[in-house]
């Protein structure tokens, strides 16, 4: 499954105000199955849509050398 981030909201919003939930609710009202997840690394709430992958992931060209860092 792939996730598409629709919007990002900082976690330090005012008390009693949930902008990520409000945005996700508005998306759901329009028929988009959005939900809110917490990204701990960036300390933000993400509004995401999960989609099933319909085609296999892109692969490297045949004969291409792997990249090492």
PDB file of C-alpha atoms in Angstrom:
ATOM      1  CA  UNK A   1       0.000   0.000   0.000  1.00  0.00           C
ATOM      2  CA  UNK A   2       1.114   3.521  -0.747  1.00  0.00           C
ATOM      3  CA  UNK A   3       0.320   6.581   1.312  1.00  0.00           C
ATOM      4  CA  UNK A   4      -0.225  10.006  -0.137  1.00  0.00           C
ATOM      5  CA  UNK A   5       0.171  12.938   2.250  1.00  0.00           C
ATOM      6  CA  UNK A   6      -2.554  15.479   1.571  1.00  0.00           C
ATOM      7  CA  UNK A   7      -1.581  18.009   4.232  1.00  0.00           C
ATOM      8  CA  UNK A   8       0.806  18.437   7.181  1.00  0.00           C
ATOM      9  CA  UNK A   9       0.017  20.227  10.472  1.00  0.00           C
ATOM     10  CA  UNK A  10       2.412  21.043  13.354  1.00  0.00           C
ATOM     11  CA  UNK A  11       1.705  19.115  16.536  1.00  0.00           C
ATOM     12  CA  UNK A  12       1.835  22.211  18.748  1.00  0.00           C
ATOM     13  CA  UNK A  13      -1.566  23.613  17.863  1.00  0.00           C
ATOM     14  CA  UNK A  14      -3.716  25.558  20.339  1.00  0.00           C
ATOM     15  CA  UNK A  15      -5.488  23.544  23.030  1.00  0.00           C
ATOM     16  CA  UNK A  16      -8.890  22.270  21.920  1.00  0.00           C
ATOM     17  CA  UNK A  17      -8.174  22.942  18.249  1.00  0.00           C
ATOM     18  CA  UNK A  18      -7.522  19.961  15.949  1.00  0.00           C
ATOM     19  CA  UNK A  19      -6.793  21.316  12.449  1.00  0.00           C
ATOM     20  CA  UNK A  20      -5.615  17.953  11.070  1.00  0.00           C
ATOM     21  CA  UNK A  21      -8.818  16.220  12.201  1.00  0.00           C
ATOM     22  CA  UNK A  22     -10.930  19.063  10.818  1.00  0.00           C
ATOM     23  CA  UNK A  23      -9.166  18.848   7.451  1.00  0.00           C
ATOM     24  CA  UNK A  24      -9.475  15.049   7.327  1.00  0.00           C
ATOM     25  CA  UNK A  25     -13.168  15.329   8.201  1.00  0.00           C
ATOM     26  CA  UNK A  26     -13.728  17.798   5.361  1.00  0.00           C
ATOM     27  CA  UNK A  27     -11.948  15.392   2.979  1.00  0.00           C
ATOM     28  CA  UNK A  28     -14.126  12.506   4.167  1.00  0.00           C
ATOM     29  CA  UNK A  29     -17.225  14.667   3.605  1.00  0.00           C
ATOM     30  CA  UNK A  30     -16.079  14.971  -0.028  1.00  0.00           C
ATOM     31  CA  UNK A  31     -15.660  11.189  -0.322  1.00  0.00           C
ATOM     32  CA  UNK A  32     -11.887  11.004   0.161  1.00  0.00           C
ATOM     33  CA  UNK A  33     -10.983   8.311   2.746  1.00  0.00           C
ATOM     34  CA  UNK A  34      -8.479  10.520   4.616  1.00  0.00           C
ATOM     35  CA  UNK A  35      -7.136   9.801   8.071  1.00  0.00           C
ATOM     36  CA  UNK A  36      -4.693  11.427  10.470  1.00  0.00           C
ATOM     37  CA  UNK A  37      -1.379   9.877  11.493  1.00  0.00           C
ATOM     38  CA  UNK A  38       1.409  11.235  13.688  1.00  0.00           C
ATOM     39  CA  UNK A  39       4.877  11.638  12.214  1.00  0.00           C
ATOM     40  CA  UNK A  40       7.094  11.486  15.288  1.00  0.00           C
ATOM     41  CA  UNK A  41      10.274  12.377  13.383  1.00  0.00           C
ATOM     42  CA  UNK A  42       8.900  15.760  12.291  1.00  0.00           C
ATOM     43  CA  UNK A  43       6.507  16.233  15.260  1.00  0.00           C
ATOM     44  CA  UNK A  44       3.595  16.790  12.907  1.00  0.00           C
ATOM     45  CA  UNK A  45       0.183  15.357  12.152  1.00  0.00           C
ATOM     46  CA  UNK A  46      -0.220  14.146   8.571  1.00  0.00           C
ATOM     47  CA  UNK A  47      -3.514  13.768   6.744  1.00  0.00           C
ATOM     48  CA  UNK A  48      -3.023  10.745   4.492  1.00  0.00           C
ATOM     49  CA  UNK A  49      -4.884   8.614   1.993  1.00  0.00           C
ATOM     50  CA  UNK A  50      -3.851   4.987   1.618  1.00  0.00           C
ATOM     51  CA  UNK A  51      -4.045   3.512  -1.861  1.00  0.00           C
ATOM     52  CA  UNK A  52      -3.487   0.022  -3.126  1.00  0.00           C
ATOM     53  CA  UNK A  53      -0.601  -0.232  -5.535  1.00  0.00           C
ATOM     54  CA  UNK A  54      -2.009  -1.031  -8.972  1.00  0.00           C
ATOM     55  CA  UNK A  55       1.263  -1.579 -10.781  1.00  0.00           C
ATOM     56  CA  UNK A  56       4.579  -3.029  -9.653  1.00  0.00           C
ATOM     57  CA  UNK A  57       7.130  -0.538  -8.324  1.00  0.00           C
ATOM     58  CA  UNK A  58       9.569   0.903 -10.814  1.00  0.00           C
ATOM     59  CA  UNK A  59      12.838  -1.010 -10.965  1.00  0.00           C
ATOM     60  CA  UNK A  60      16.286   0.020 -12.086  1.00  0.00           C
ATOM     61  CA  UNK A  61      17.304  -0.437 -15.671  1.00  0.00           C
ATOM     62  CA  UNK A  62      18.765  -3.861 -16.472  1.00  0.00           C
ATOM     63  CA  UNK A  63      22.518  -3.829 -16.051  1.00  0.00           C
ATOM     64  CA  UNK A  64      22.556  -0.679 -13.927  1.00  0.00           C
ATOM     65  CA  UNK A  65      25.057  -0.749 -11.095  1.00  0.00           C
ATOM     66  CA  UNK A  66      23.669  -0.442  -7.544  1.00  0.00           C
ATOM     67  CA  UNK A  67      24.273   2.876  -5.817  1.00  0.00           C
ATOM     68  CA  UNK A  68      26.196   2.770  -2.549  1.00  0.00           C
ATOM     69  CA  UNK A  69      26.562   5.633  -0.116  1.00  0.00           C
TER      70      UNK A  69
END
